[in-house]
Coordinates of C-alpha atoms and ligand atoms in Angstrom, one line a residue:
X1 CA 9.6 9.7 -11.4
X2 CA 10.1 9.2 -7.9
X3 CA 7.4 11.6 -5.8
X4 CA 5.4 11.8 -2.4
X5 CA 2.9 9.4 -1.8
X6 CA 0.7 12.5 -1.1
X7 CA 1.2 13.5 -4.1
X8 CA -0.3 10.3 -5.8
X9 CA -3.2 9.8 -3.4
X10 CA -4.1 13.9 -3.8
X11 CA -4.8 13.0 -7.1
X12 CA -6.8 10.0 -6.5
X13 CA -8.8 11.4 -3.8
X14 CA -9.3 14.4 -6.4
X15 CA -10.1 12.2 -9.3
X16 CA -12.5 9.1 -7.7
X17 CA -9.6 6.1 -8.4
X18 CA -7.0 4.3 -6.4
X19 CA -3.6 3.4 -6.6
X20 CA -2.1 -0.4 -5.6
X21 CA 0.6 -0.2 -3.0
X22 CA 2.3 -3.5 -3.8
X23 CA 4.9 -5.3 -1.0
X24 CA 8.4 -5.7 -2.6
X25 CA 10.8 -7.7 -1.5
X26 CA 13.3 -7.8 -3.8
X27 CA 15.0 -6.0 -6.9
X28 CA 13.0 -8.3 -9.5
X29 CA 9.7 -7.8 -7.6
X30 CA 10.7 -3.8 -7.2
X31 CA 10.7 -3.8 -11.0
X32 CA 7.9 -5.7 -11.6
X33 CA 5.9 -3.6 -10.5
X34 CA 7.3 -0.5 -11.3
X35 CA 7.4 -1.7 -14.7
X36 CA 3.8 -2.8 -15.0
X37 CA 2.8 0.7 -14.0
X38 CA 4.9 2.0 -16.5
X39 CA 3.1 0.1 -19.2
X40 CA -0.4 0.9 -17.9
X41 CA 0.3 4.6 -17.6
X42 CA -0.4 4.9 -13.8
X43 CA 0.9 5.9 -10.7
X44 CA 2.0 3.3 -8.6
X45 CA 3.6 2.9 -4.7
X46 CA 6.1 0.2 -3.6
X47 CA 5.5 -0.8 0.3
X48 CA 8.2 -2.2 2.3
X49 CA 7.6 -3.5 5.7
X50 CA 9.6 -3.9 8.9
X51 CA 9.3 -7.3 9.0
X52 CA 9.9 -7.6 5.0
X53 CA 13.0 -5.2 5.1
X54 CA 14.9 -7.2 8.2
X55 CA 14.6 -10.7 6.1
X56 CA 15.8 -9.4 2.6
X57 CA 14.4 -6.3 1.6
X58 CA 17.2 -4.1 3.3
X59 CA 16.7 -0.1 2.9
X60 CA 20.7 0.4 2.2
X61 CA 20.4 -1.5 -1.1
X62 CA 16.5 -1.2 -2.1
X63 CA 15.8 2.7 -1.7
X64 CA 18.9 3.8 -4.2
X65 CA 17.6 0.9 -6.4
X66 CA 13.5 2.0 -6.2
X67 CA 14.6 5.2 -7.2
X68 CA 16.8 4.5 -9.7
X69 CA 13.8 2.3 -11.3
X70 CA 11.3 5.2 -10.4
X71 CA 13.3 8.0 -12.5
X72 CA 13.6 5.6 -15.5
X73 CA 9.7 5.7 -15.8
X74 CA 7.3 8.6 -16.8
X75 CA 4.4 8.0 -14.1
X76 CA 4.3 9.0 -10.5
X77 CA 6.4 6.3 -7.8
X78 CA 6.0 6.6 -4.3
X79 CA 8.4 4.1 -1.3
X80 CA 6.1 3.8 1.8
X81 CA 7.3 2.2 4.7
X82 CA 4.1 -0.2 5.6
X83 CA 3.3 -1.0 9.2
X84 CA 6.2 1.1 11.0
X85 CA 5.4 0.9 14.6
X86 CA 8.5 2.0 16.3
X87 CA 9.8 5.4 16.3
X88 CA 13.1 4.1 15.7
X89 CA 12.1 2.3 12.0
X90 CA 10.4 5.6 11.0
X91 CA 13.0 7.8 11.6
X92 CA 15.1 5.0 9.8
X93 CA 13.1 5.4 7.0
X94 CA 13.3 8.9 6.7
X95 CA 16.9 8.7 6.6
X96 CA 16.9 6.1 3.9
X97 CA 14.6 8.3 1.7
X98 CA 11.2 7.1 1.4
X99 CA 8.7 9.4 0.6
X100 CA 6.1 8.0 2.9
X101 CA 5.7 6.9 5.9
X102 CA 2.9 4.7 7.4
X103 CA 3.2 4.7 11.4
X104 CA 0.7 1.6 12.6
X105 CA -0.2 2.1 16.3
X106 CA -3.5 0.8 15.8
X107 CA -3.2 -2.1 18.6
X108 CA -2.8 0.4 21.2
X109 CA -4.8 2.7 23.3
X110 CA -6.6 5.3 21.6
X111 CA -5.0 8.3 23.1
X112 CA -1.5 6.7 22.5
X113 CA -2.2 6.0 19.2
X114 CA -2.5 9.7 18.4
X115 CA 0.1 11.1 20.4
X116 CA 2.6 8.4 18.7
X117 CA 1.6 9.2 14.9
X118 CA 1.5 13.0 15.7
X119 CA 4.9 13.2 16.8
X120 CA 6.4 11.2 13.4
X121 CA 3.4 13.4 11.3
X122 CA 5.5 16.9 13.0
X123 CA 8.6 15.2 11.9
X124 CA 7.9 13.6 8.4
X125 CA 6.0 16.8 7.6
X126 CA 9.2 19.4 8.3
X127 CA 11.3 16.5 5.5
X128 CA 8.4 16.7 3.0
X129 CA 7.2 13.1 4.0
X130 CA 4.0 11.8 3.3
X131 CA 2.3 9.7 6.5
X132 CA -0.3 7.3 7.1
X133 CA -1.9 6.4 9.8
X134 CA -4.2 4.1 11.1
X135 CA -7.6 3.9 12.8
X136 CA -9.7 1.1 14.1
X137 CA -7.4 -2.3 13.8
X138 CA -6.7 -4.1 10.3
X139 CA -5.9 -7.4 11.5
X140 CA -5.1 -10.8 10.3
X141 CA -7.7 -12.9 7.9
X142 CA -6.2 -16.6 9.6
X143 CA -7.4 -15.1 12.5
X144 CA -10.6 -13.9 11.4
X145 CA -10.3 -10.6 12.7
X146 CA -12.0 -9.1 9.0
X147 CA -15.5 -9.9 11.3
X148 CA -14.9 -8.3 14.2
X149 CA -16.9 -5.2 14.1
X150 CA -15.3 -3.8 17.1
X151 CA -12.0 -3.7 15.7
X152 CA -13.7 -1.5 12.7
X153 CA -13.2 2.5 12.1
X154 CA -15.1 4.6 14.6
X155 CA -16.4 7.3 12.4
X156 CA -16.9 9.6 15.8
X157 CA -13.4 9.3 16.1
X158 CA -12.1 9.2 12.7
X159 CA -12.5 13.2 12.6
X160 CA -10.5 14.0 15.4
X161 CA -8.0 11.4 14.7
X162 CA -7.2 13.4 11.8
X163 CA -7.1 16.5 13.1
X164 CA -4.8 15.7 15.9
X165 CA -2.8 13.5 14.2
X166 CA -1.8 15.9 10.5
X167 CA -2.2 12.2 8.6
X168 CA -2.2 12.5 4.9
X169 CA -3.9 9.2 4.3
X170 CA -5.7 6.6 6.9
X171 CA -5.9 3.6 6.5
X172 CA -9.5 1.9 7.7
X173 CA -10.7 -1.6 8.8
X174 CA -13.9 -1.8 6.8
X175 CA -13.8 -5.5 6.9
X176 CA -10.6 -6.8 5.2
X177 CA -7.5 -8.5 7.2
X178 CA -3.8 -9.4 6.2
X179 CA -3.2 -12.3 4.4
X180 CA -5.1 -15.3 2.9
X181 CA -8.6 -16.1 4.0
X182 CA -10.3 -19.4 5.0
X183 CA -10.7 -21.5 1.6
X184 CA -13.0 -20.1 -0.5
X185 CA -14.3 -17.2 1.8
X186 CA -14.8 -13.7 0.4
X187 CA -14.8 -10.8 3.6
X188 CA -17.8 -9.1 3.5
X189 CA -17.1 -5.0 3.9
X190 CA -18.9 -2.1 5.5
X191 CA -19.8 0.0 2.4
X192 CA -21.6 2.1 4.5
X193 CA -19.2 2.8 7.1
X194 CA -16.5 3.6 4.0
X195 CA -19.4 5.9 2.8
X196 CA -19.7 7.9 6.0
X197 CA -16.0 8.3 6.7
X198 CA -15.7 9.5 3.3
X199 CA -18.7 11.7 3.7
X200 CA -16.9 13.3 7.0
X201 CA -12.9 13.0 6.1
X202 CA -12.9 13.8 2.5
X203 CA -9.3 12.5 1.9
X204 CA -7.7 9.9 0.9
X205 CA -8.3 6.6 2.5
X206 CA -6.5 3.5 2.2
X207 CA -7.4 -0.6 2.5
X208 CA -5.2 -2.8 3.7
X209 CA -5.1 -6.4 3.1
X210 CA -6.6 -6.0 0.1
X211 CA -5.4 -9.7 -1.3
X212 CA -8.4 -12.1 -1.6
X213 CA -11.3 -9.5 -1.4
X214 CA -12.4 -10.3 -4.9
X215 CA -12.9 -7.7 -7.7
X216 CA -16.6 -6.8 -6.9
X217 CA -15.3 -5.9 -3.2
X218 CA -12.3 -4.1 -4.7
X219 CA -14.1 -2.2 -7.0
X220 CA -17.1 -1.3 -4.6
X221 CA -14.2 -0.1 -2.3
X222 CA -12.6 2.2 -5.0
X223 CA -16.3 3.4 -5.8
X224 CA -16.4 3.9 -2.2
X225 CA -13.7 6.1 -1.7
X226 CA -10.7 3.9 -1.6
X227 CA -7.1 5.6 -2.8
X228 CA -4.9 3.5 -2.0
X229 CA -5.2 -0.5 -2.0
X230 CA -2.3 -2.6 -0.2
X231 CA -1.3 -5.9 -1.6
X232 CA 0.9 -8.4 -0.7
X233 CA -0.2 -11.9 -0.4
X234 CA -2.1 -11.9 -3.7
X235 CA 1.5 -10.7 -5.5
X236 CA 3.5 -13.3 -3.7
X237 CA 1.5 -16.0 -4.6
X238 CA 1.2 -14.4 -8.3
X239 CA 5.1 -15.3 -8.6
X240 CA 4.4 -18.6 -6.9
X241 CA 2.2 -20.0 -8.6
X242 CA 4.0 -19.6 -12.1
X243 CA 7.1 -21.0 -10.5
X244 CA 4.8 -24.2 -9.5
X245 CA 3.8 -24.2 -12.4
X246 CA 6.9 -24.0 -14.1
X247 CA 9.0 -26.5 -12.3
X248 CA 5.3 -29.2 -12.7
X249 CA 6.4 -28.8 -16.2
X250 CA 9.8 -28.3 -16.2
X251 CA 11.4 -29.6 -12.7
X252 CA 15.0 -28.6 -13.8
X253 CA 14.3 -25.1 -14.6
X254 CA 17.2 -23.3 -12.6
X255 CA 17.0 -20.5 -10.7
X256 CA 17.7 -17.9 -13.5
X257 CA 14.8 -19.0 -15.4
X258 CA 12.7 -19.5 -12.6
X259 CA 12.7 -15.8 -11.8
X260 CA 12.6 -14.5 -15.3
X261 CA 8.9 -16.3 -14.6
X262 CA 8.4 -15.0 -10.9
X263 CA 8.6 -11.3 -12.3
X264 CA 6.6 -11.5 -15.4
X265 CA 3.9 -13.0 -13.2
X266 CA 3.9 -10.1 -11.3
X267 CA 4.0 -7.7 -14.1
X268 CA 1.3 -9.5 -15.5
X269 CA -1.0 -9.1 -12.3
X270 CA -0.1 -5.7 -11.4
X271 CA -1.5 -4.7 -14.8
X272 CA -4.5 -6.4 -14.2
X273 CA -5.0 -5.2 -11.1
X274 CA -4.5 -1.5 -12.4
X275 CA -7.0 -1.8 -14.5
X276 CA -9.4 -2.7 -12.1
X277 CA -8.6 0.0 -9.7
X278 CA -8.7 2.8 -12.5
X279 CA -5.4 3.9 -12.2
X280 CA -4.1 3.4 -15.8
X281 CA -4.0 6.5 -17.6
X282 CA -4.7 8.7 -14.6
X283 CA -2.8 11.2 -15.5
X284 CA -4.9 11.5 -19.1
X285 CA -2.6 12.3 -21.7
X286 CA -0.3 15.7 -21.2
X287 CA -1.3 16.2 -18.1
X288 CA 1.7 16.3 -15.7
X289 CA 2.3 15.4 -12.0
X290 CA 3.2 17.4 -9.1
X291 CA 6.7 16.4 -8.7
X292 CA 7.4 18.5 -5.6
X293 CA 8.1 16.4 -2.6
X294 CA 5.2 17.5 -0.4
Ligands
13P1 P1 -2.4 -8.6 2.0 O1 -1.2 -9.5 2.2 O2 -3.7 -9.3 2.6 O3 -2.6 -8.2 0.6 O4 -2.2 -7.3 2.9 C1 -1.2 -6.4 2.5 C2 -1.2 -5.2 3.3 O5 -2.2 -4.7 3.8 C3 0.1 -4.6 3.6 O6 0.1 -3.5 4.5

């Protein structure tokens, strides 16, 4: 069933667990995923971002098609926009249907930031959309920005940030970045930091870049008072590496074939990933989800 993201994370937040926000780029990755929260009885949230949506995810053909795909399952599915920054691409994104919104103006001043995600908060809110925003800066692992302590959550701040900006959900930099690490490296996170905005915010609070972090991180995170986990790399290279693998094997598998593999591959680590996030069977058994759109 297709719902607000609010509703999902509410949950969550309510129940100690998080939910993976996977990118999708396409119908087969859309259903992957969908598909795989199907089978592990838990609520799941497809991200699409701006950059993701002007190279081949367009809104016109995925948002009838993620829906269509949400209503054919029995657990919660949320469409987020991920990393909006414009006004323009939220507002778009309104009008295409999803049921969240993430507005990132995390780069810019502090003041600015707040003044840009209230005014899409007023607006989402009055259509029954969910939003998330973002404070501190989640930036880019090639970069190394996951050390940069400057760029992490002010807890001071988080509070009013909050309260002046009508979020649903914030997303924090706790230590993670976007995208694959240095060879081998694992980031090292700010448990205590998650612990105090937690301890002072109480709702639900999202990691991004969440590819690479390695299960103890992940889980410590959830533990921590994660609810919503964004993944993107991690899937992508899921589907890659089977096709590798495939065509070592097999060079003249054709295309067909080769993404009856990409999406299984997915599948296959979405589950996994669910189970390590404890969102399969969130919902216990008989217990039904708020399918109101706010
Ligand atoms: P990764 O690509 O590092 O998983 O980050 C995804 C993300 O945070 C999308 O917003």
């Amino acid at each position: 069933m297709y719902v607000s993201m609010k509703d999902i994370l509410t949950h969550a937040n309510a129940h100690n667990y998080a939910v993976m926000a996977v990118n999708s780029v396409n119908m087969e990755m859309a259903r992957a995923v969908i598909t795989a929260a199907a089978e592990e009885n838990s609520p799941i949230i497809v991200n699409i971002g701006v950059g993701q949506m002007a190279k081949l995810a367009h809104p016109t053909e995925m948002v009838p098609m993620i829906k269509e795909l949400a209503e054919k399952v029995n657990v919660p599915v949320a469409l987020n926009l991920d990393h909006g920054s414009k006004f323009e691409d939220e507002t778009a994104a309104m009008r295409y249907g999803f049921s969240s919104v993430m507005i990132d103006a995390s780069s810019l001043p502090y003041e600015e930031n707040i003044r840009r995600v209230a005014q899409i908060s007023a607006l989402a809110h009055a259509k029954g959309i969910c939003v998330e925003g973002e404070l501190g800066h989640v930036g880019q692992a090639d970069a190394g920005d996951n050390s940069q302590v400057d760029l992490y959550t002010n807890v001071a701040q988080a509070r009013d940030y909050v309260d002046r900006t009508g979020i649903d959900a914030l997303a924090v930099a706790i230590g993670t970045a976007h995208g694959d690490y240095p060879k081998g490296m694992k980031p090292v996170l700010d448990f205590n930091r998650l612990a105090e905005l937690k301890a002072e915010l109480k709702m639900p609070l999202v990691l991004h870049g969440g590819s690479g972090s390695g299960e103890e991180n992940i889980r410590k995170a959830v533990a921590g008072g994660i609810n919503k986990i964004n993944v993107c790399t991690d899937a992508f290279h899921a589907a890659e590496n089977a096709m590798k693998a495939k065509w070592a094997e097999a060079p003249g598998t054709n295309y067909l074939d080769i993404m009856v593999i990409a999406e299984a591959a997915i599948k296959q680590f979405v589950k996994d990933y669910i189970q390590i996030i404890g969102s399969k069977n969130a919902y216990g058994y008989g217990e039904t989800v708020n399918t109101s759109k706010e």
